[in-house]
Amino acid sequence: VPFWEREECVEALAAPPTASTPTEPDPNPVHIVHVTAEMAPLAKVGGLADVVTGLSRACSQRGHNVEVVLPFYECIPESAVSNLTHERSYGSYHRGSQIMVDAFVGEISGVRVLLLRPQNNFFKGEKVYGGGYDEREAYIFFCRAALELLRVSERHPDVIHMHEWHTCALALMYWDMYYDMGLNRSKIVLTIHNMDHTGEVKAEELDYSGLDGESYATVEKAVDERTIGHNPERMSLLKAGIVYSSAVTTVSPTYREETLGGGGGWLNKTLSEYSTKYHGVLNAIDTASWDPRSDMVLPTRFGSAAESGKALCQEYVRRGLGLDVPKAGKRVPIVVCVTRLVPQKGVHMIKHAAERCEAMGAQFVLLGSGHLAGEFEGLAAQMKAGGAGRCLLMYNEALAHFLYAAADVVLVPSMFEPCGLTQMVAQRYGAAPLVRRTGGLADTVIDVDSSPGAGTGFVFDGAGEGDIEECLGRAIRMYKDQPAMWEALANRCMAVDNSWARSAEQYVQLYRSA
């Protein structure tokens, strides 16, 4: 059994994280209802799930009344939801009739959840996405079912917080249907996690929910400008969400600026028009789950780069993966990349770094999956024959913990990155992130050569193989030639506050001012 699949690792991941220090409650608590397609860990596909759970828990710890409304996907085991009870059954309109919905209440990761199970085929299947139903239709139905639950249960939240295109139809329904039905005390907030997915929709798909779909088919409301002149023109749920929200956020200040320009694609006009209500709030990481001082996945724990725990984790990983263990006194950095192997992540640069590390005096480990994994198969076979690197074309959460703990440098050379969490986890474990200057990477990593006393990693511009190699060379030279400077850098990384406490405070201010 690989070391990361041993029973103690599986048990450590399943155990609830160590309770964080109690937070001083905010005065005048806010009632916040998140409506989302994902939530970690039970309905997780990407970073959206981590954000919903992390932000919800942080706001709850500040004394706010937080509830998360989530589809009760068939793939969520009932046994995995704490204190699960059936709250009510009610009807929600769809295609001219009432579909009965069972609403359950429980807790996931310490956060109160409302799980909606419609009595049709929506949200059935072995995975969160990709079931045998029309996803757009299902999520539009879910938006109305969520509002109907708030109405029939007489919940009147101060804020309804939508995430991504899946839940944007809720904003239209709130203002044009439910506001006049008595659900009228809420501010509507939308968070855009990734501008790539805009939720293309036809007028008749909105009609199914009781909306007048054609009434939104204008450039001012929801028309996707790319389809003007087509027959039929299409609409975008994400654009409608931007227009109809009280406030819109995205996941870093730099990504906000990028999306107001070319990075926003065809939506940049709409975002610019509503720029005064558009905010960039940095994501964060779950610092209880990612904490080298209490991480029970690891063979030992550590609280600073100087402690022996980091070196022990490195030796454990080297031996476990079959990498060479350097002789005493020889400094050989471990360069790690934990990523999805997709074009966004700068795969050509990752591959070049992997091929150059041994010659530059470093060891390299890749943990990654995705549709470009095939490009690394030859390299993986080649590395397996030696002791200087490994390409593990898969993903495993326990192994990710081991690699962050063992890493000296973590590569994140993304072509674009709305926020990115990898660089924050790297810092938490005393590894220096090496990042391309874009989006949230630019907001969270300070180049150590530009700011020697304040740097928290290495930053490069450009997107060529030479650009990442030059930056990697800077990192490897500092590690080998300036051990005291490297230790100071690693300790500064560990001291960075990437917790949800910081971001939650900004969101609460936004909820109050929207």
Short mmCIF file of C-alpha atoms in Angstrom, two decimals:
data_model
loop_
_atom_site.label_atom_id
_atom_site.label_comp_id
_atom_site.label_asym_id
_atom_site.label_seq_id
_atom_site.Cartn_x
_atom_site.Cartn_y
_atom_site.Cartn_z
CA VAL A 1 0.00 0.00 0.00
CA PRO A 2 1.44 3.45 -0.88
CA PHE A 3 2.27 5.45 2.25
CA TRP A 4 -0.47 8.00 1.50
CA GLU A 5 -3.15 5.28 1.42
CA ARG A 6 -2.33 3.80 4.82
CA GLU A 7 -5.23 3.54 7.22
CA GLU A 8 -3.89 6.21 9.58
CA CYS A 9 -3.81 8.75 6.72
CA VAL A 10 -7.39 8.01 5.70
CA GLU A 11 -8.53 8.31 9.33
CA ALA A 12 -6.61 11.58 9.83
CA LEU A 13 -8.32 13.17 6.83
CA ALA A 14 -11.76 12.02 7.99
CA ALA A 15 -11.29 13.41 11.51
CA PRO A 16 -12.74 16.89 12.16
CA PRO A 17 -10.03 19.58 12.18
CA THR A 18 -8.80 20.98 15.48
CA ALA A 19 -11.13 23.71 16.72
CA SER A 20 -9.80 27.17 15.98
CA THR A 21 -9.42 29.93 18.55
CA PRO A 22 -12.84 31.42 19.39
CA THR A 23 -13.56 34.62 17.47
CA GLU A 24 -14.98 37.69 19.16
CA PRO A 25 -18.63 37.93 17.96
CA ASP A 26 -19.53 40.84 15.69
CA PRO A 27 -22.16 43.26 17.00
CA ASN A 28 -25.50 43.20 15.14
CA PRO A 29 -25.32 39.71 13.58
CA VAL A 30 -26.45 39.27 9.98
CA HIS A 31 -28.65 36.41 8.66
CA ILE A 32 -26.84 35.09 5.57
CA VAL A 33 -28.18 32.39 3.24
CA HIS A 34 -25.74 30.99 0.68
CA VAL A 35 -27.31 29.30 -2.36
CA THR A 36 -24.77 27.12 -4.12
CA ALA A 37 -24.17 24.08 -6.30
CA GLU A 38 -21.14 22.95 -4.28
CA MET A 39 -19.98 22.70 -0.67
CA ALA A 40 -16.92 20.95 0.77
CA PRO A 41 -16.36 18.20 1.50
CA LEU A 42 -19.52 16.31 0.48
CA ALA A 43 -20.39 18.12 -2.75
CA LYS A 44 -16.96 19.23 -3.92
CA VAL A 45 -15.76 19.48 -7.51
CA GLY A 46 -13.52 22.56 -7.31
CA GLY A 47 -12.52 25.58 -5.27
CA LEU A 48 -16.11 26.89 -5.16
CA ALA A 49 -16.92 24.19 -2.60
CA ASP A 50 -14.02 25.18 -0.32
CA VAL A 51 -14.95 28.85 -0.48
CA VAL A 52 -18.59 28.26 0.48
CA THR A 53 -17.62 26.11 3.47
CA GLY A 54 -14.73 28.30 4.62
CA LEU A 55 -16.61 31.60 4.35
CA SER A 56 -19.76 30.17 5.96
CA ARG A 57 -17.86 28.72 8.90
CA ALA A 58 -15.85 31.92 9.45
CA CYS A 59 -19.00 34.08 9.46
CA SER A 60 -20.73 31.62 11.83
CA GLN A 61 -17.76 31.84 14.19
CA ARG A 62 -18.18 35.63 14.19
CA GLY A 63 -21.72 35.17 15.54
CA HIS A 64 -23.69 35.52 12.29
CA ASN A 65 -26.67 33.31 11.43
CA VAL A 66 -25.45 31.38 8.37
CA GLU A 67 -27.33 28.76 6.36
CA VAL A 68 -26.28 27.08 3.11
CA VAL A 69 -28.91 25.88 0.62
CA LEU A 70 -27.60 23.02 -1.50
CA PRO A 71 -29.17 20.39 -3.78
CA PHE A 72 -29.40 17.04 -1.97
CA TYR A 73 -27.42 15.25 -4.66
CA GLU A 74 -27.96 11.52 -4.78
CA CYS A 75 -24.19 11.07 -4.32
CA ILE A 76 -24.28 12.71 -0.84
CA PRO A 77 -24.69 9.91 1.72
CA GLU A 78 -27.26 10.82 4.38
CA SER A 79 -24.96 9.36 7.04
CA ALA A 80 -22.32 12.00 6.21
CA VAL A 81 -24.59 14.92 7.21
CA SER A 82 -24.61 15.57 10.96
CA ASN A 83 -27.95 15.87 12.79
CA LEU A 84 -29.92 15.36 9.56
CA THR A 85 -33.67 15.85 9.95
CA HIS A 86 -36.56 16.36 7.55
CA GLU A 87 -37.76 19.95 7.94
CA ARG A 88 -40.70 20.04 5.54
CA SER A 89 -42.14 19.04 2.18
CA TYR A 90 -43.49 21.74 -0.11
CA GLY A 91 -44.33 22.35 -3.76
CA SER A 92 -42.25 24.47 -6.12
CA TYR A 93 -43.45 25.58 -9.57
CA HIS A 94 -41.96 23.99 -12.68
CA ARG A 95 -43.35 23.68 -16.20
CA GLY A 96 -46.91 24.49 -15.22
CA SER A 97 -47.19 22.27 -12.15
CA GLN A 98 -45.92 21.91 -8.61
CA ILE A 99 -42.94 19.60 -8.03
CA MET A 100 -42.78 18.39 -4.45
CA VAL A 101 -39.50 19.08 -2.67
CA ASP A 102 -38.25 17.51 0.55
CA ALA A 103 -36.17 19.96 2.58
CA PHE A 104 -33.72 18.53 5.11
CA VAL A 105 -31.68 20.41 7.68
CA GLY A 106 -28.34 19.28 9.09
CA GLU A 107 -24.71 20.25 9.47
CA ILE A 108 -21.73 19.87 7.13
CA SER A 109 -18.29 20.86 8.51
CA GLY A 110 -20.01 22.65 11.38
CA VAL A 111 -22.19 24.77 9.07
CA ARG A 112 -26.00 24.59 9.04
CA VAL A 113 -27.23 23.30 5.67
CA LEU A 114 -30.63 23.10 3.99
CA LEU A 115 -30.61 20.23 1.50
CA LEU A 116 -33.31 20.23 -1.18
CA ARG A 117 -34.41 16.94 -2.77
CA PRO A 118 -36.98 17.40 -5.56
CA GLN A 119 -39.26 14.44 -6.23
CA ASN A 120 -38.16 14.11 -9.88
CA ASN A 121 -34.89 13.06 -11.51
CA PHE A 122 -32.98 16.29 -10.81
CA PHE A 123 -29.64 15.84 -9.00
CA LYS A 124 -29.65 12.06 -9.36
CA GLY A 125 -26.44 10.32 -10.38
CA GLU A 126 -23.11 9.18 -8.99
CA LYS A 127 -21.46 12.63 -9.19
CA VAL A 128 -22.32 16.26 -8.46
CA TYR A 129 -22.37 17.13 -12.17
CA GLY A 130 -23.09 14.99 -15.21
CA GLY A 131 -26.27 13.19 -14.17
CA GLY A 132 -28.92 12.13 -16.66
CA TYR A 133 -30.86 15.40 -16.46
CA ASP A 134 -30.63 18.87 -18.00
CA GLU A 135 -28.34 20.78 -15.64
CA ARG A 136 -29.48 24.28 -16.62
CA GLU A 137 -33.12 23.32 -16.10
CA ALA A 138 -32.28 21.65 -12.79
CA TYR A 139 -30.39 24.65 -11.38
CA ILE A 140 -33.06 27.13 -12.50
CA PHE A 141 -35.59 24.92 -10.71
CA PHE A 142 -33.28 24.81 -7.66
CA CYS A 143 -33.19 28.63 -7.56
CA ARG A 144 -36.97 28.84 -7.36
CA ALA A 145 -37.16 25.96 -4.86
CA ALA A 146 -34.63 27.78 -2.63
CA LEU A 147 -36.67 31.00 -2.65
CA GLU A 148 -39.90 29.07 -2.11
CA LEU A 149 -38.36 27.39 0.94
CA LEU A 150 -37.40 30.79 2.38
CA ARG A 151 -40.97 32.02 1.76
CA VAL A 152 -42.87 29.04 3.21
CA SER A 153 -40.54 28.77 6.22
CA GLU A 154 -40.84 32.54 6.79
CA ARG A 155 -37.09 33.01 6.74
CA HIS A 156 -36.21 36.61 5.94
CA PRO A 157 -32.42 36.69 5.53
CA ASP A 158 -30.54 39.97 5.39
CA VAL A 159 -28.40 38.57 2.57
CA ILE A 160 -28.91 35.90 -0.07
CA HIS A 161 -25.46 35.06 -1.43
CA MET A 162 -25.38 33.37 -4.87
CA HIS A 163 -22.35 31.58 -6.30
CA GLU A 164 -21.50 31.13 -9.99
CA TRP A 165 -23.97 30.86 -12.89
CA HIS A 166 -25.84 27.94 -11.32
CA THR A 167 -27.73 30.18 -8.90
CA CYS A 168 -27.96 33.47 -10.83
CA ALA A 169 -31.58 32.91 -11.91
CA LEU A 170 -32.44 33.44 -8.25
CA ALA A 171 -31.76 37.19 -8.59
CA LEU A 172 -34.35 37.51 -11.39
CA MET A 173 -36.91 35.50 -9.42
CA TYR A 174 -36.28 37.45 -6.23
CA TRP A 175 -36.90 40.89 -7.71
CA ASP A 176 -39.54 39.99 -10.29
CA MET A 177 -41.57 37.39 -8.35
CA TYR A 178 -40.77 36.90 -4.68
CA TYR A 179 -40.28 40.52 -3.69
CA ASP A 180 -44.00 41.12 -4.19
CA MET A 181 -44.81 37.84 -2.42
CA GLY A 182 -43.39 39.17 0.86
CA LEU A 183 -39.78 37.96 0.63
CA ASN A 184 -38.42 41.49 0.42
CA ARG A 185 -35.86 42.18 3.13
CA SER A 186 -32.76 40.67 1.50
CA LYS A 187 -29.76 42.05 -0.32
CA ILE A 188 -28.65 39.87 -3.22
CA VAL A 189 -24.91 39.22 -3.49
CA LEU A 190 -23.20 37.27 -6.29
CA THR A 191 -19.69 35.83 -6.20
CA ILE A 192 -18.04 34.99 -9.53
CA HIS A 193 -15.39 32.34 -8.96
CA ASN A 194 -14.49 31.76 -12.61
CA MET A 195 -15.49 33.92 -15.57
CA ASP A 196 -15.15 30.98 -17.97
CA HIS A 197 -18.61 29.62 -17.16
CA THR A 198 -21.41 32.05 -17.99
CA GLY A 199 -24.52 29.83 -17.95
CA GLU A 200 -25.89 30.18 -21.47
CA VAL A 201 -29.71 29.92 -21.39
CA LYS A 202 -32.73 30.17 -23.71
CA ALA A 203 -35.85 32.21 -22.96
CA GLU A 204 -38.03 29.09 -22.73
CA GLU A 205 -35.75 27.62 -20.05
CA LEU A 206 -36.53 30.65 -17.89
CA ASP A 207 -40.23 30.26 -18.77
CA TYR A 208 -40.21 26.81 -17.12
CA SER A 209 -39.74 28.50 -13.74
CA GLY A 210 -42.60 30.96 -14.18
CA LEU A 211 -40.45 33.86 -15.35
CA ASP A 212 -41.16 35.67 -18.62
CA GLY A 213 -37.98 34.62 -20.40
CA GLU A 214 -38.37 37.01 -23.34
CA SER A 215 -38.49 40.02 -21.02
CA TYR A 216 -34.78 39.46 -20.20
CA ALA A 217 -33.72 39.18 -23.85
CA THR A 218 -32.20 42.67 -24.03
CA VAL A 219 -28.58 43.78 -23.97
CA GLU A 220 -29.31 45.75 -20.77
CA LYS A 221 -30.50 42.62 -18.93
CA ALA A 222 -29.21 39.22 -20.02
CA VAL A 223 -28.43 38.91 -23.75
CA ASP A 224 -25.05 37.37 -24.48
CA GLU A 225 -23.58 39.97 -26.83
CA ARG A 226 -21.70 37.29 -28.75
CA THR A 227 -25.04 35.93 -30.04
CA ILE A 228 -26.55 39.23 -31.26
CA GLY A 229 -27.91 38.65 -34.76
CA HIS A 230 -28.05 34.90 -34.27
CA ASN A 231 -31.35 33.05 -34.45
CA PRO A 232 -32.11 32.66 -31.65
CA GLU A 233 -30.03 35.03 -29.56
CA ARG A 234 -28.95 33.47 -26.27
CA MET A 235 -28.87 34.84 -22.77
CA SER A 236 -26.34 34.45 -19.97
CA LEU A 237 -27.39 33.65 -16.41
CA LEU A 238 -24.10 35.06 -15.09
CA LYS A 239 -24.70 38.39 -16.85
CA ALA A 240 -28.25 38.52 -15.47
CA GLY A 241 -26.85 37.84 -12.01
CA ILE A 242 -24.43 40.76 -12.34
CA VAL A 243 -27.20 43.13 -13.48
CA TYR A 244 -29.74 42.06 -10.84
CA SER A 245 -27.47 41.78 -7.76
CA SER A 246 -27.06 44.39 -5.02
CA ALA A 247 -23.32 43.62 -4.98
CA VAL A 248 -20.99 41.45 -7.04
CA THR A 249 -17.67 40.05 -5.88
CA THR A 250 -14.87 38.08 -7.43
CA VAL A 251 -12.14 36.23 -5.65
CA SER A 252 -9.18 38.65 -5.69
CA PRO A 253 -8.59 42.37 -6.24
CA THR A 254 -6.24 41.80 -9.19
CA TYR A 255 -8.67 39.43 -10.92
CA ARG A 256 -11.32 42.16 -10.55
CA GLU A 257 -9.04 44.58 -12.38
CA GLU A 258 -8.18 42.00 -15.04
CA THR A 259 -11.85 41.20 -15.68
CA LEU A 260 -12.71 44.86 -16.13
CA GLY A 261 -10.31 44.68 -19.08
CA GLY A 262 -9.56 41.86 -21.50
CA GLY A 263 -9.65 39.17 -18.80
CA GLY A 264 -13.41 39.60 -18.49
CA GLY A 265 -13.96 38.60 -22.12
CA TRP A 266 -17.31 39.69 -23.47
CA LEU A 267 -18.59 40.37 -19.91
CA ASN A 268 -16.12 43.21 -19.33
CA LYS A 269 -18.64 45.77 -20.66
CA THR A 270 -21.27 44.68 -18.14
CA LEU A 271 -18.73 44.54 -15.31
CA SER A 272 -17.46 48.02 -16.22
CA GLU A 273 -21.00 49.38 -16.29
CA TYR A 274 -21.56 48.05 -12.77
CA SER A 275 -18.00 48.56 -11.51
CA THR A 276 -19.13 50.57 -8.47
CA LYS A 277 -20.85 47.49 -7.02
CA TYR A 278 -18.11 45.08 -8.18
CA HIS A 279 -15.51 44.15 -5.55
CA GLY A 280 -12.46 41.90 -5.33
CA VAL A 281 -12.25 39.98 -2.04
CA LEU A 282 -9.44 37.47 -1.65
CA ASN A 283 -10.32 33.87 -1.01
CA ALA A 284 -8.65 32.10 1.87
CA ILE A 285 -7.82 28.58 3.01
CA ASP A 286 -9.18 26.45 5.82
CA THR A 287 -6.30 26.98 8.25
CA ALA A 288 -7.65 24.27 10.58
CA SER A 289 -7.47 21.55 7.90
CA TRP A 290 -4.18 22.89 6.50
CA ASP A 291 -2.00 23.34 9.58
CA PRO A 292 1.48 21.79 9.89
CA ARG A 293 1.32 22.22 13.67
CA SER A 294 -1.64 19.82 13.99
CA ASP A 295 -1.76 17.90 10.68
CA MET A 296 -2.23 14.28 11.72
CA VAL A 297 -1.66 13.03 8.15
CA LEU A 298 2.04 13.83 8.54
CA PRO A 299 4.61 11.61 10.27
CA THR A 300 5.46 14.57 12.51
CA ARG A 301 4.33 18.15 12.95
CA PHE A 302 6.20 21.47 12.83
CA GLY A 303 5.57 25.14 13.58
CA SER A 304 8.57 26.78 11.93
CA ALA A 305 10.99 26.09 9.11
CA ALA A 306 13.84 25.70 11.61
CA GLU A 307 12.21 22.78 13.41
CA SER A 308 13.29 19.25 12.56
CA GLY A 309 9.70 18.32 11.60
CA LYS A 310 10.01 19.78 8.09
CA ALA A 311 13.27 17.89 7.46
CA LEU A 312 11.72 14.66 8.79
CA CYS A 313 8.72 15.08 6.47
CA GLN A 314 11.13 15.56 3.57
CA GLU A 315 13.05 12.38 4.39
CA TYR A 316 9.80 10.44 4.83
CA VAL A 317 8.48 11.56 1.42
CA ARG A 318 11.81 10.97 -0.32
CA ARG A 319 12.02 7.42 1.00
CA GLY A 320 8.33 6.78 0.35
CA LEU A 321 8.57 7.90 -3.29
CA GLY A 322 11.98 6.32 -3.92
CA LEU A 323 13.82 9.62 -4.36
CA ASP A 324 17.50 9.93 -3.48
CA VAL A 325 18.15 11.10 0.09
CA PRO A 326 20.93 13.75 -0.04
CA LYS A 327 24.11 13.15 1.94
CA ALA A 328 24.46 15.07 5.19
CA GLY A 329 25.20 18.74 4.58
CA LYS A 330 24.16 18.68 0.91
CA ARG A 331 21.26 21.05 0.19
CA VAL A 332 18.90 19.70 -2.48
CA PRO A 333 15.53 21.50 -2.64
CA ILE A 334 12.29 19.64 -3.34
CA VAL A 335 10.22 21.42 -5.99
CA VAL A 336 6.55 20.39 -5.93
CA CYS A 337 3.59 21.05 -8.22
CA VAL A 338 0.06 20.08 -7.12
CA THR A 339 -2.31 21.01 -9.93
CA ARG A 340 -4.97 20.20 -12.46
CA LEU A 341 -3.27 19.46 -15.77
CA VAL A 342 -5.31 21.83 -17.94
CA PRO A 343 -4.17 24.74 -20.18
CA GLN A 344 -5.06 27.40 -17.57
CA LYS A 345 -2.38 26.06 -15.23
CA GLY A 346 0.57 26.75 -17.55
CA VAL A 347 1.26 23.09 -18.34
CA HIS A 348 4.04 23.86 -20.84
CA MET A 349 5.94 25.72 -18.10
CA ILE A 350 5.35 22.98 -15.52
CA LYS A 351 6.73 20.39 -17.92
CA HIS A 352 9.80 22.50 -18.72
CA ALA A 353 10.53 23.01 -15.00
CA ALA A 354 10.14 19.27 -14.39
CA GLU A 355 12.62 18.50 -17.16
CA ARG A 356 15.18 21.05 -15.90
CA CYS A 357 15.12 20.48 -12.13
CA GLU A 358 17.67 17.65 -11.95
CA ALA A 359 20.25 19.57 -13.99
CA MET A 360 19.66 22.60 -11.74
CA GLY A 361 20.35 20.56 -8.60
CA ALA A 362 16.78 20.04 -7.37
CA GLN A 363 14.28 17.21 -7.06
CA PHE A 364 10.82 17.52 -8.62
CA VAL A 365 7.46 15.96 -7.73
CA LEU A 366 4.24 16.48 -9.68
CA LEU A 367 0.82 15.49 -8.32
CA GLY A 368 -1.70 16.22 -11.02
CA SER A 369 -4.62 14.98 -13.07
CA GLY A 370 -6.57 16.40 -15.98
CA HIS A 371 -6.99 16.02 -19.70
CA LEU A 372 -3.38 17.03 -20.44
CA ALA A 373 -1.93 14.33 -18.16
CA GLY A 374 -0.92 12.34 -21.25
CA GLU A 375 1.76 14.93 -21.99
CA PHE A 376 3.59 13.82 -18.84
CA GLU A 377 3.43 10.05 -19.31
CA GLY A 378 6.83 9.81 -21.02
CA LEU A 379 8.43 12.02 -18.38
CA ALA A 380 6.79 9.98 -15.61
CA ALA A 381 8.29 6.75 -16.98
CA GLN A 382 11.69 8.38 -17.41
CA MET A 383 11.70 9.80 -13.86
CA LYS A 384 10.61 6.50 -12.31
CA ALA A 385 13.90 4.97 -13.43
CA GLY A 386 15.92 7.52 -11.43
CA GLY A 387 15.93 9.15 -8.01
CA ALA A 388 15.54 12.84 -8.90
CA GLY A 389 11.84 13.17 -9.58
CA ARG A 390 8.37 11.67 -9.79
CA CYS A 391 5.30 12.51 -11.89
CA LEU A 392 2.22 11.12 -10.15
CA LEU A 393 -0.62 11.52 -12.64
CA MET A 394 -3.48 11.36 -10.15
CA TYR A 395 -4.86 13.30 -7.20
CA ASN A 396 -4.90 12.20 -3.57
CA GLU A 397 -5.67 14.57 -0.70
CA ALA A 398 -3.42 12.83 1.84
CA LEU A 399 -0.49 12.81 -0.61
CA ALA A 400 -1.06 16.54 -1.20
CA HIS A 401 -0.58 17.10 2.57
CA PHE A 402 2.69 15.13 2.49
CA LEU A 403 4.00 17.03 -0.54
CA TYR A 404 3.23 20.49 0.84
CA ALA A 405 4.98 19.53 4.08
CA ALA A 406 8.04 18.25 2.19
CA ALA A 407 8.22 21.03 -0.42
CA ASP A 408 10.77 23.82 -0.43
CA VAL A 409 9.29 25.39 -3.58
CA VAL A 410 5.74 25.00 -4.96
CA LEU A 411 5.14 25.91 -8.61
CA VAL A 412 1.96 27.79 -9.62
CA PRO A 413 2.67 29.20 -13.12
CA SER A 414 -0.96 29.76 -14.12
CA MET A 415 -1.86 31.56 -17.35
CA PHE A 416 -4.73 33.13 -15.40
CA GLU A 417 -5.82 32.51 -11.82
CA PRO A 418 -8.89 34.16 -10.28
CA CYS A 419 -7.47 33.51 -6.82
CA GLY A 420 -5.64 30.23 -6.34
CA LEU A 421 -5.34 28.35 -3.05
CA THR A 422 -2.22 26.28 -3.77
CA GLN A 423 0.16 29.17 -3.10
CA MET A 424 -1.55 29.88 0.24
CA VAL A 425 -1.30 26.25 1.38
CA ALA A 426 2.37 26.22 0.31
CA GLN A 427 3.09 29.27 2.49
CA ARG A 428 1.28 27.67 5.42
CA TYR A 429 3.66 24.67 5.24
CA GLY A 430 6.84 26.75 4.95
CA ALA A 431 7.30 26.33 1.19
CA ALA A 432 8.04 29.27 -1.11
CA PRO A 433 5.43 29.59 -3.88
CA LEU A 434 6.87 30.29 -7.32
CA VAL A 435 4.10 32.00 -9.27
CA ARG A 436 3.33 33.83 -12.49
CA ARG A 437 2.12 37.40 -11.82
CA THR A 438 -1.62 37.13 -12.51
CA GLY A 439 -4.92 37.38 -10.59
CA GLY A 440 -4.84 36.24 -6.99
CA LEU A 441 -1.26 34.99 -7.33
CA ALA A 442 -0.17 38.62 -7.72
CA ASP A 443 -2.17 39.56 -4.60
CA THR A 444 -0.81 36.83 -2.32
CA VAL A 445 2.89 36.43 -3.18
CA ILE A 446 5.56 39.15 -2.78
CA ASP A 447 8.77 38.49 -4.73
CA VAL A 448 11.64 38.02 -2.28
CA ASP A 449 14.27 39.55 -4.57
CA SER A 450 12.16 42.68 -5.07
CA SER A 451 11.40 42.94 -1.32
CA PRO A 452 14.16 41.03 0.53
CA GLY A 453 12.80 41.68 4.02
CA ALA A 454 9.14 41.13 3.17
CA GLY A 455 9.12 38.60 0.32
CA THR A 456 6.88 35.54 0.56
CA GLY A 457 7.89 33.68 -2.60
CA PHE A 458 9.13 34.14 -6.16
CA VAL A 459 7.20 35.94 -8.91
CA PHE A 460 7.83 36.07 -12.65
CA ASP A 461 6.27 37.76 -15.67
CA GLY A 462 5.99 36.34 -19.16
CA ALA A 463 4.73 32.90 -20.09
CA GLY A 464 7.68 31.24 -21.78
CA GLU A 465 9.84 28.32 -20.72
CA GLY A 466 12.76 30.69 -20.22
CA ASP A 467 10.71 32.86 -17.85
CA ILE A 468 9.94 30.06 -15.41
CA GLU A 469 13.46 28.64 -15.69
CA GLU A 470 15.03 31.99 -14.75
CA CYS A 471 12.72 32.30 -11.73
CA LEU A 472 13.33 28.69 -10.69
CA GLY A 473 17.06 29.34 -10.95
CA ARG A 474 16.71 32.28 -8.52
CA ALA A 475 14.89 30.06 -6.03
CA ILE A 476 17.30 27.13 -6.24
CA ARG A 477 20.37 29.39 -5.92
CA MET A 478 18.97 31.09 -2.81
CA TYR A 479 18.12 27.72 -1.26
CA LYS A 480 21.61 26.31 -1.90
CA ASP A 481 23.77 29.39 -1.30
CA GLN A 482 21.90 31.41 1.34
CA PRO A 483 20.42 29.03 3.93
CA ALA A 484 19.79 31.74 6.54
CA MET A 485 17.94 33.90 4.02
CA TRP A 486 15.93 30.85 2.92
CA GLU A 487 14.93 30.00 6.49
CA ALA A 488 13.77 33.60 7.03
CA LEU A 489 11.74 33.41 3.80
CA ALA A 490 10.11 30.12 4.86
CA ASN A 491 9.20 31.53 8.27
CA ARG A 492 7.70 34.67 6.69
CA CYS A 493 5.62 32.40 4.47
CA MET A 494 4.32 30.52 7.51
CA ALA A 495 3.41 33.79 9.22
CA VAL A 496 1.15 35.02 6.37
CA ASP A 497 -2.51 35.21 7.41
CA ASN A 498 -4.40 33.38 4.68
CA SER A 499 -7.29 32.50 7.00
CA TRP A 500 -10.98 33.02 6.36
CA ALA A 501 -11.14 35.35 9.39
CA ARG A 502 -9.60 38.14 7.28
CA SER A 503 -11.84 37.58 4.24
CA ALA A 504 -14.99 37.05 6.31
CA GLU A 505 -14.53 40.48 7.87
CA GLN A 506 -14.47 42.04 4.39
CA TYR A 507 -17.57 40.10 3.32
CA VAL A 508 -19.50 41.17 6.43
CA GLN A 509 -18.64 44.82 5.69
CA LEU A 510 -19.87 44.28 2.14
CA TYR A 511 -23.11 42.63 3.34
CA ARG A 512 -23.81 45.68 5.50
CA SER A 513 -23.01 48.27 2.81
CA ALA A 514 -24.55 46.60 -0.30
#
